[in-house]
């Protein structure tokens, strides 16, 4: 059967489109800047590993062996209204709320503790393989990081992995993923020792965009080289985004803006 010239051209066009699709997906994600809306107090004793906002309060999980704790904090004062010190052999990591409970897992001890959110009483615990870093959730699943480029989705009832995604910015793998927050259908992730937050698609792991927070906290206000950006919390009711870091003296409410927008100085 003879194929018309127009059909050949159409077929060639489809082939070219198919070849170009991976190139489009491999394009690096755009970068946005920030504007400081408010500065709130934060304890420089808190080595922040987990952070979220709920019902007018910050919930914070802190690390360091022998100094780990779970804190419920009044944002305006930075003072805890509840505090649970973790047994000294554990290095506390990410935290998340799930129904009436709080989940907090540990760095290398392979234990996730489940507490009653109101009393902070231990309800149960899970075991898992690998390291524990950040944690957040959707309406149906938990999402965890382990310091690699993998984000794992878990069943809240068993803590077992149901699937995972590999995070990439274009063709480049993004590892050292740390504290997490789920915001408007995207996963926001700190990258350890980076001043950028990745906005990640939960479907395939591609980086949708970056938020560059360079200069948010001046170097002379940091305790040491490990006082890195780590902590993202979102107030869905009022559409407020908060960020902090390990042993930072402040929590910042920020707005994400185009990179050309001037940044408000950190006071």
PDB file of C-alpha atoms in Angstrom:
ATOM      1  CA  UNK A   1       0.000   0.000   0.000  1.00  0.00           C
ATOM      2  CA  UNK A   2       1.341   3.451  -0.910  1.00  0.00           C
ATOM      3  CA  UNK A   3       1.634   5.987   1.919  1.00  0.00           C
ATOM      4  CA  UNK A   4       0.897   9.585   1.007  1.00  0.00           C
ATOM      5  CA  UNK A   5       3.453  12.336   1.545  1.00  0.00           C
ATOM      6  CA  UNK A   6       1.175  14.005   4.094  1.00  0.00           C
ATOM      7  CA  UNK A   7       0.926  10.785   6.106  1.00  0.00           C
ATOM      8  CA  UNK A   8       4.705  10.408   6.082  1.00  0.00           C
ATOM      9  CA  UNK A   9       5.085  13.977   7.353  1.00  0.00           C
ATOM     10  CA  UNK A  10       2.515  13.354  10.091  1.00  0.00           C
ATOM     11  CA  UNK A  11       4.315  10.188  11.183  1.00  0.00           C
ATOM     12  CA  UNK A  12       7.645  12.020  11.212  1.00  0.00           C
ATOM     13  CA  UNK A  13       6.166  14.816  13.335  1.00  0.00           C
ATOM     14  CA  UNK A  14       4.895  12.319  15.898  1.00  0.00           C
ATOM     15  CA  UNK A  15       8.332  10.715  16.072  1.00  0.00           C
ATOM     16  CA  UNK A  16      10.011  14.066  16.647  1.00  0.00           C
ATOM     17  CA  UNK A  17       7.523  14.955  19.406  1.00  0.00           C
ATOM     18  CA  UNK A  18       8.201  11.620  21.135  1.00  0.00           C
ATOM     19  CA  UNK A  19      11.939  12.321  21.025  1.00  0.00           C
ATOM     20  CA  UNK A  20      11.511  15.828  22.411  1.00  0.00           C
ATOM     21  CA  UNK A  21       9.332  14.869  25.400  1.00  0.00           C
ATOM     22  CA  UNK A  22      12.252  13.495  27.497  1.00  0.00           C
ATOM     23  CA  UNK A  23      14.240  16.653  26.697  1.00  0.00           C
ATOM     24  CA  UNK A  24      11.415  18.830  28.000  1.00  0.00           C
ATOM     25  CA  UNK A  25      11.160  16.785  31.177  1.00  0.00           C
ATOM     26  CA  UNK A  26      14.926  16.945  31.680  1.00  0.00           C
ATOM     27  CA  UNK A  27      14.870  20.753  31.828  1.00  0.00           C
ATOM     28  CA  UNK A  28      16.034  22.083  35.204  1.00  0.00           C
ATOM     29  CA  UNK A  29      13.353  23.492  37.500  1.00  0.00           C
ATOM     30  CA  UNK A  30      12.912  27.263  37.920  1.00  0.00           C
ATOM     31  CA  UNK A  31      14.027  29.038  41.096  1.00  0.00           C
ATOM     32  CA  UNK A  32      11.937  31.429  43.191  1.00  0.00           C
ATOM     33  CA  UNK A  33      12.938  33.829  45.927  1.00  0.00           C
ATOM     34  CA  UNK A  34      11.289  34.888  49.172  1.00  0.00           C
ATOM     35  CA  UNK A  35       9.930  37.820  51.119  1.00  0.00           C
ATOM     36  CA  UNK A  36       9.937  37.835  54.918  1.00  0.00           C
ATOM     37  CA  UNK A  37       6.466  38.479  56.329  1.00  0.00           C
ATOM     38  CA  UNK A  38       7.208  37.978  60.033  1.00  0.00           C
ATOM     39  CA  UNK A  39       9.912  36.786  62.382  1.00  0.00           C
ATOM     40  CA  UNK A  40       8.944  34.659  65.395  1.00  0.00           C
ATOM     41  CA  UNK A  41      11.121  33.453  68.293  1.00  0.00           C
ATOM     42  CA  UNK A  42      12.733  29.984  68.266  1.00  0.00           C
ATOM     43  CA  UNK A  43      14.958  28.325  70.829  1.00  0.00           C
ATOM     44  CA  UNK A  44      18.622  27.941  69.877  1.00  0.00           C
ATOM     45  CA  UNK A  45      18.611  24.773  71.989  1.00  0.00           C
ATOM     46  CA  UNK A  46      16.276  23.091  69.495  1.00  0.00           C
ATOM     47  CA  UNK A  47      18.121  21.022  66.891  1.00  0.00           C
ATOM     48  CA  UNK A  48      15.136  20.956  64.552  1.00  0.00           C
ATOM     49  CA  UNK A  49      14.431  17.667  62.755  1.00  0.00           C
ATOM     50  CA  UNK A  50      10.646  17.704  62.424  1.00  0.00           C
ATOM     51  CA  UNK A  51       8.310  20.692  62.209  1.00  0.00           C
ATOM     52  CA  UNK A  52       4.641  21.343  61.411  1.00  0.00           C
ATOM     53  CA  UNK A  53       1.753  23.665  62.291  1.00  0.00           C
ATOM     54  CA  UNK A  54      -1.644  22.624  63.578  1.00  0.00           C
ATOM     55  CA  UNK A  55      -4.468  24.387  65.427  1.00  0.00           C
ATOM     56  CA  UNK A  56      -2.460  27.524  66.193  1.00  0.00           C
ATOM     57  CA  UNK A  57       0.612  25.675  67.480  1.00  0.00           C
ATOM     58  CA  UNK A  58       3.988  24.560  66.170  1.00  0.00           C
ATOM     59  CA  UNK A  59       4.900  20.915  66.709  1.00  0.00           C
ATOM     60  CA  UNK A  60       8.644  20.305  66.699  1.00  0.00           C
ATOM     61  CA  UNK A  61      10.801  17.208  66.958  1.00  0.00           C
ATOM     62  CA  UNK A  62      14.417  17.848  67.941  1.00  0.00           C
ATOM     63  CA  UNK A  63      17.500  15.702  67.495  1.00  0.00           C
ATOM     64  CA  UNK A  64      20.918  15.035  69.050  1.00  0.00           C
ATOM     65  CA  UNK A  65      21.489  11.940  71.133  1.00  0.00           C
ATOM     66  CA  UNK A  66      20.644  12.652  74.744  1.00  0.00           C
ATOM     67  CA  UNK A  67      18.857  15.900  73.896  1.00  0.00           C
ATOM     68  CA  UNK A  68      15.981  14.818  71.643  1.00  0.00           C
ATOM     69  CA  UNK A  69      12.478  15.982  72.479  1.00  0.00           C
ATOM     70  CA  UNK A  70       8.971  16.466  71.170  1.00  0.00           C
ATOM     71  CA  UNK A  71       7.699  20.019  71.694  1.00  0.00           C
ATOM     72  CA  UNK A  72       4.343  21.753  71.309  1.00  0.00           C
ATOM     73  CA  UNK A  73       5.098  25.469  70.965  1.00  0.00           C
ATOM     74  CA  UNK A  74       3.212  28.745  71.189  1.00  0.00           C
ATOM     75  CA  UNK A  75       4.356  30.568  67.999  1.00  0.00           C
ATOM     76  CA  UNK A  76       4.178  34.094  69.406  1.00  0.00           C
ATOM     77  CA  UNK A  77       6.452  33.339  72.367  1.00  0.00           C
ATOM     78  CA  UNK A  78       8.514  30.401  71.114  1.00  0.00           C
ATOM     79  CA  UNK A  79       7.838  28.709  74.465  1.00  0.00           C
ATOM     80  CA  UNK A  80       6.683  25.082  74.735  1.00  0.00           C
ATOM     81  CA  UNK A  81       3.270  24.447  76.239  1.00  0.00           C
ATOM     82  CA  UNK A  82       4.037  20.703  76.245  1.00  0.00           C
ATOM     83  CA  UNK A  83       7.341  18.834  76.138  1.00  0.00           C
ATOM     84  CA  UNK A  84       8.289  15.180  76.026  1.00  0.00           C
ATOM     85  CA  UNK A  85      11.961  14.284  76.413  1.00  0.00           C
ATOM     86  CA  UNK A  86      12.984  11.244  74.393  1.00  0.00           C
ATOM     87  CA  UNK A  87      15.045   8.465  76.005  1.00  0.00           C
ATOM     88  CA  UNK A  88      18.740   9.464  75.745  1.00  0.00           C
ATOM     89  CA  UNK A  89      19.737   6.574  73.475  1.00  0.00           C
ATOM     90  CA  UNK A  90      17.522   7.897  70.648  1.00  0.00           C
ATOM     91  CA  UNK A  91      18.240  10.617  68.093  1.00  0.00           C
ATOM     92  CA  UNK A  92      14.847  12.125  67.260  1.00  0.00           C
ATOM     93  CA  UNK A  93      13.959  12.884  63.651  1.00  0.00           C
ATOM     94  CA  UNK A  94      10.841  13.759  61.615  1.00  0.00           C
ATOM     95  CA  UNK A  95       7.364  14.082  63.093  1.00  0.00           C
ATOM     96  CA  UNK A  96       3.843  14.131  61.665  1.00  0.00           C
ATOM     97  CA  UNK A  97       0.262  14.197  62.921  1.00  0.00           C
ATOM     98  CA  UNK A  98      -2.121  11.415  61.985  1.00  0.00           C
ATOM     99  CA  UNK A  99      -5.657  11.586  63.371  1.00  0.00           C
ATOM    100  CA  UNK A 100      -5.428  11.797  67.171  1.00  0.00           C
ATOM    101  CA  UNK A 101      -1.785  10.702  67.168  1.00  0.00           C
ATOM    102  CA  UNK A 102       1.730  11.982  66.550  1.00  0.00           C
ATOM    103  CA  UNK A 103       4.406   9.925  64.842  1.00  0.00           C
ATOM    104  CA  UNK A 104       8.093  10.513  65.595  1.00  0.00           C
ATOM    105  CA  UNK A 105      10.821   8.336  64.187  1.00  0.00           C
ATOM    106  CA  UNK A 106      14.517   8.064  64.928  1.00  0.00           C
ATOM    107  CA  UNK A 107      17.708   8.390  62.922  1.00  0.00           C
ATOM    108  CA  UNK A 108      19.420   4.986  63.176  1.00  0.00           C
ATOM    109  CA  UNK A 109      17.472   3.135  65.894  1.00  0.00           C
ATOM    110  CA  UNK A 110      14.822   1.838  63.437  1.00  0.00           C
ATOM    111  CA  UNK A 111      11.981   2.786  65.801  1.00  0.00           C
ATOM    112  CA  UNK A 112       8.994   5.048  65.133  1.00  0.00           C
ATOM    113  CA  UNK A 113       7.110   6.124  68.242  1.00  0.00           C
ATOM    114  CA  UNK A 114       3.378   6.865  68.137  1.00  0.00           C
ATOM    115  CA  UNK A 115       2.004   9.212  70.782  1.00  0.00           C
ATOM    116  CA  UNK A 116      -1.431  10.488  71.712  1.00  0.00           C
ATOM    117  CA  UNK A 117      -1.367  14.020  70.310  1.00  0.00           C
ATOM    118  CA  UNK A 118      -3.091  15.569  73.316  1.00  0.00           C
ATOM    119  CA  UNK A 119      -1.313  13.897  76.239  1.00  0.00           C
ATOM    120  CA  UNK A 120       1.933  12.861  74.454  1.00  0.00           C
ATOM    121  CA  UNK A 121       1.417   9.420  75.980  1.00  0.00           C
ATOM    122  CA  UNK A 122       3.115   6.577  74.089  1.00  0.00           C
ATOM    123  CA  UNK A 123       0.500   4.511  72.246  1.00  0.00           C
ATOM    124  CA  UNK A 124       2.609   2.083  70.184  1.00  0.00           C
ATOM    125  CA  UNK A 125       5.741   1.853  68.071  1.00  0.00           C
ATOM    126  CA  UNK A 126       6.834   0.544  64.676  1.00  0.00           C
ATOM    127  CA  UNK A 127      10.112  -0.800  63.327  1.00  0.00           C
ATOM    128  CA  UNK A 128      11.598  -0.165  59.870  1.00  0.00           C
ATOM    129  CA  UNK A 129      14.800  -0.588  57.899  1.00  0.00           C
ATOM    130  CA  UNK A 130      17.159   2.202  56.858  1.00  0.00           C
ATOM    131  CA  UNK A 131      17.589   5.649  58.372  1.00  0.00           C
ATOM    132  CA  UNK A 132      14.874   8.006  59.544  1.00  0.00           C
ATOM    133  CA  UNK A 133      15.049  11.654  58.406  1.00  0.00           C
ATOM    134  CA  UNK A 134      11.963  13.731  57.485  1.00  0.00           C
ATOM    135  CA  UNK A 135       8.263  12.911  57.567  1.00  0.00           C
ATOM    136  CA  UNK A 136       4.995  14.409  56.319  1.00  0.00           C
ATOM    137  CA  UNK A 137       1.648  13.112  55.081  1.00  0.00           C
ATOM    138  CA  UNK A 138      -1.134  13.360  52.546  1.00  0.00           C
ATOM    139  CA  UNK A 139      -4.738  12.618  53.511  1.00  0.00           C
ATOM    140  CA  UNK A 140      -4.062   8.902  52.956  1.00  0.00           C
ATOM    141  CA  UNK A 141      -0.339   8.194  53.299  1.00  0.00           C
ATOM    142  CA  UNK A 142       2.782   9.064  55.228  1.00  0.00           C
ATOM    143  CA  UNK A 143       5.797  10.301  53.236  1.00  0.00           C
ATOM    144  CA  UNK A 144       9.326   9.858  54.557  1.00  0.00           C
ATOM    145  CA  UNK A 145      12.894  10.739  53.589  1.00  0.00           C
ATOM    146  CA  UNK A 146      16.065   8.876  54.529  1.00  0.00           C
ATOM    147  CA  UNK A 147      18.871  11.157  53.340  1.00  0.00           C
ATOM    148  CA  UNK A 148      18.896   9.709  49.840  1.00  0.00           C
ATOM    149  CA  UNK A 149      16.993  10.814  46.726  1.00  0.00           C
ATOM    150  CA  UNK A 150      14.160   8.424  47.600  1.00  0.00           C
ATOM    151  CA  UNK A 151      10.879   9.498  49.152  1.00  0.00           C
ATOM    152  CA  UNK A 152       8.889   6.571  50.529  1.00  0.00           C
ATOM    153  CA  UNK A 153       5.120   6.425  50.896  1.00  0.00           C
ATOM    154  CA  UNK A 154       3.932   4.412  53.897  1.00  0.00           C
ATOM    155  CA  UNK A 155       0.728   2.922  55.240  1.00  0.00           C
ATOM    156  CA  UNK A 156      -0.061   4.847  58.475  1.00  0.00           C
ATOM    157  CA  UNK A 157      -1.530   1.723  60.063  1.00  0.00           C
ATOM    158  CA  UNK A 158       1.555  -0.470  59.569  1.00  0.00           C
ATOM    159  CA  UNK A 159       4.333   1.993  58.633  1.00  0.00           C
ATOM    160  CA  UNK A 160       5.166  -0.336  55.740  1.00  0.00           C
ATOM    161  CA  UNK A 161       6.338   1.132  52.442  1.00  0.00           C
ATOM    162  CA  UNK A 162       3.719   1.067  49.684  1.00  0.00           C
ATOM    163  CA  UNK A 163       5.735   2.797  46.943  1.00  0.00           C
ATOM    164  CA  UNK A 164       8.590   5.234  46.445  1.00  0.00           C
ATOM    165  CA  UNK A 165       9.732   7.959  44.067  1.00  0.00           C
ATOM    166  CA  UNK A 166      13.219   9.126  43.096  1.00  0.00           C
ATOM    167  CA  UNK A 167      13.617  12.908  43.190  1.00  0.00           C
ATOM    168  CA  UNK A 168      15.271  14.535  40.178  1.00  0.00           C
ATOM    169  CA  UNK A 169      15.811  18.078  38.965  1.00  0.00           C
ATOM    170  CA  UNK A 170      15.727  17.495  35.236  1.00  0.00           C
ATOM    171  CA  UNK A 171      18.193  14.641  34.712  1.00  0.00           C
ATOM    172  CA  UNK A 172      20.046  15.282  37.993  1.00  0.00           C
ATOM    173  CA  UNK A 173      19.254  13.202  41.068  1.00  0.00           C
ATOM    174  CA  UNK A 174      18.626  15.234  44.245  1.00  0.00           C
ATOM    175  CA  UNK A 175      19.736  13.482  47.427  1.00  0.00           C
ATOM    176  CA  UNK A 176      20.167  14.525  51.083  1.00  0.00           C
ATOM    177  CA  UNK A 177      16.408  15.141  51.287  1.00  0.00           C
ATOM    178  CA  UNK A 178      15.526  16.003  54.860  1.00  0.00           C
ATOM    179  CA  UNK A 179      12.553  17.685  56.575  1.00  0.00           C
ATOM    180  CA  UNK A 180       9.296  17.501  54.590  1.00  0.00           C
ATOM    181  CA  UNK A 181       5.944  19.254  54.316  1.00  0.00           C
ATOM    182  CA  UNK A 182       2.979  18.479  52.049  1.00  0.00           C
ATOM    183  CA  UNK A 183       1.536  21.721  50.636  1.00  0.00           C
ATOM    184  CA  UNK A 184      -1.225  22.053  48.022  1.00  0.00           C
ATOM    185  CA  UNK A 185      -0.501  18.689  46.432  1.00  0.00           C
ATOM    186  CA  UNK A 186       3.296  19.112  46.396  1.00  0.00           C
ATOM    187  CA  UNK A 187       6.060  17.827  48.668  1.00  0.00           C
ATOM    188  CA  UNK A 188       8.317  20.574  50.004  1.00  0.00           C
ATOM    189  CA  UNK A 189      11.732  19.245  51.082  1.00  0.00           C
ATOM    190  CA  UNK A 190      14.778  20.697  52.765  1.00  0.00           C
ATOM    191  CA  UNK A 191      18.076  19.532  51.300  1.00  0.00           C
ATOM    192  CA  UNK A 192      20.666  19.032  54.034  1.00  0.00           C
ATOM    193  CA  UNK A 193      23.364  21.745  54.056  1.00  0.00           C
ATOM    194  CA  UNK A 194      21.479  23.653  51.347  1.00  0.00           C
ATOM    195  CA  UNK A 195      19.631  26.961  51.594  1.00  0.00           C
ATOM    196  CA  UNK A 196      17.088  25.812  49.032  1.00  0.00           C
ATOM    197  CA  UNK A 197      13.749  24.044  49.387  1.00  0.00           C
ATOM    198  CA  UNK A 198      12.650  21.664  46.631  1.00  0.00           C
ATOM    199  CA  UNK A 199       9.012  21.545  45.540  1.00  0.00           C
ATOM    200  CA  UNK A 200       8.474  17.974  44.374  1.00  0.00           C
ATOM    201  CA  UNK A 201       5.759  16.166  42.424  1.00  0.00           C
ATOM    202  CA  UNK A 202       4.440  13.239  44.509  1.00  0.00           C
ATOM    203  CA  UNK A 203       3.550  11.420  41.277  1.00  0.00           C
ATOM    204  CA  UNK A 204       6.957  10.992  39.658  1.00  0.00           C
ATOM    205  CA  UNK A 205       9.473  12.807  41.884  1.00  0.00           C
ATOM    206  CA  UNK A 206      10.442  15.590  39.497  1.00  0.00           C
ATOM    207  CA  UNK A 207      11.369  18.936  41.062  1.00  0.00           C
ATOM    208  CA  UNK A 208       8.690  21.429  40.083  1.00  0.00           C
ATOM    209  CA  UNK A 209      10.592  24.448  41.410  1.00  0.00           C
ATOM    210  CA  UNK A 210      13.155  25.600  43.963  1.00  0.00           C
ATOM    211  CA  UNK A 211      12.774  28.226  46.684  1.00  0.00           C
ATOM    212  CA  UNK A 212      16.136  29.911  47.310  1.00  0.00           C
ATOM    213  CA  UNK A 213      16.342  31.090  50.943  1.00  0.00           C
ATOM    214  CA  UNK A 214      19.944  32.260  50.785  1.00  0.00           C
ATOM    215  CA  UNK A 215      20.592  34.969  53.372  1.00  0.00           C
ATOM    216  CA  UNK A 216      17.419  34.337  55.364  1.00  0.00           C
ATOM    217  CA  UNK A 217      19.427  34.001  58.579  1.00  0.00           C
ATOM    218  CA  UNK A 218      22.803  35.783  58.581  1.00  0.00           C
ATOM    219  CA  UNK A 219      25.841  33.593  59.341  1.00  0.00           C
ATOM    220  CA  UNK A 220      26.658  35.539  62.513  1.00  0.00           C
ATOM    221  CA  UNK A 221      23.319  34.437  63.997  1.00  0.00           C
ATOM    222  CA  UNK A 222      24.033  30.721  63.512  1.00  0.00           C
ATOM    223  CA  UNK A 223      25.407  28.598  66.354  1.00  0.00           C
ATOM    224  CA  UNK A 224      27.776  26.617  64.122  1.00  0.00           C
ATOM    225  CA  UNK A 225      28.169  25.041  60.677  1.00  0.00           C
ATOM    226  CA  UNK A 226      25.423  22.515  61.459  1.00  0.00           C
ATOM    227  CA  UNK A 227      22.864  25.248  62.105  1.00  0.00           C
ATOM    228  CA  UNK A 228      21.368  24.639  58.695  1.00  0.00           C
ATOM    229  CA  UNK A 229      17.963  25.370  57.204  1.00  0.00           C
ATOM    230  CA  UNK A 230      15.660  22.530  58.288  1.00  0.00           C
ATOM    231  CA  UNK A 231      12.009  22.965  59.127  1.00  0.00           C
ATOM    232  CA  UNK A 232       8.937  23.699  56.994  1.00  0.00           C
ATOM    233  CA  UNK A 233       5.440  24.239  58.381  1.00  0.00           C
ATOM    234  CA  UNK A 234       2.234  25.295  56.635  1.00  0.00           C
ATOM    235  CA  UNK A 235      -0.922  26.881  58.016  1.00  0.00           C
ATOM    236  CA  UNK A 236      -3.491  25.805  55.427  1.00  0.00           C
ATOM    237  CA  UNK A 237      -6.329  27.833  56.944  1.00  0.00           C
ATOM    238  CA  UNK A 238      -4.503  31.139  56.505  1.00  0.00           C
ATOM    239  CA  UNK A 239      -2.135  30.096  53.682  1.00  0.00           C
ATOM    240  CA  UNK A 240       0.990  30.847  55.721  1.00  0.00           C
ATOM    241  CA  UNK A 241       4.394  29.252  55.124  1.00  0.00           C
ATOM    242  CA  UNK A 242       6.925  29.032  57.964  1.00  0.00           C
ATOM    243  CA  UNK A 243      10.577  27.962  57.864  1.00  0.00           C
ATOM    244  CA  UNK A 244      13.319  27.566  60.442  1.00  0.00           C
ATOM    245  CA  UNK A 245      16.598  25.762  61.008  1.00  0.00           C
ATOM    246  CA  UNK A 246      18.605  23.748  63.494  1.00  0.00           C
ATOM    247  CA  UNK A 247      19.269  25.898  66.556  1.00  0.00           C
ATOM    248  CA  UNK A 248      18.086  29.020  64.740  1.00  0.00           C
ATOM    249  CA  UNK A 249      16.936  31.941  66.918  1.00  0.00           C
ATOM    250  CA  UNK A 250      13.890  32.501  64.719  1.00  0.00           C
ATOM    251  CA  UNK A 251      11.036  30.999  62.731  1.00  0.00           C
ATOM    252  CA  UNK A 252      10.286  33.019  59.607  1.00  0.00           C
ATOM    253  CA  UNK A 253       6.922  33.412  57.931  1.00  0.00           C
ATOM    254  CA  UNK A 254       7.719  33.909  54.240  1.00  0.00           C
ATOM    255  CA  UNK A 255       6.038  34.498  50.912  1.00  0.00           C
ATOM    256  CA  UNK A 256       7.435  32.858  47.781  1.00  0.00           C
ATOM    257  CA  UNK A 257       8.132  35.480  45.098  1.00  0.00           C
ATOM    258  CA  UNK A 258       9.920  35.719  41.729  1.00  0.00           C
ATOM    259  CA  UNK A 259      13.697  35.834  42.102  1.00  0.00           C
ATOM    260  CA  UNK A 260      13.781  39.447  40.931  1.00  0.00           C
ATOM    261  CA  UNK A 261      11.754  40.503  43.990  1.00  0.00           C
ATOM    262  CA  UNK A 262      13.911  42.198  46.668  1.00  0.00           C
ATOM    263  CA  UNK A 263      14.288  40.221  49.886  1.00  0.00           C
ATOM    264  CA  UNK A 264      13.378  41.756  53.219  1.00  0.00           C
ATOM    265  CA  UNK A 265      16.459  41.819  55.466  1.00  0.00           C
ATOM    266  CA  UNK A 266      16.562  39.395  58.383  1.00  0.00           C
ATOM    267  CA  UNK A 267      16.698  41.480  61.557  1.00  0.00           C
TER     268      UNK A 267
END
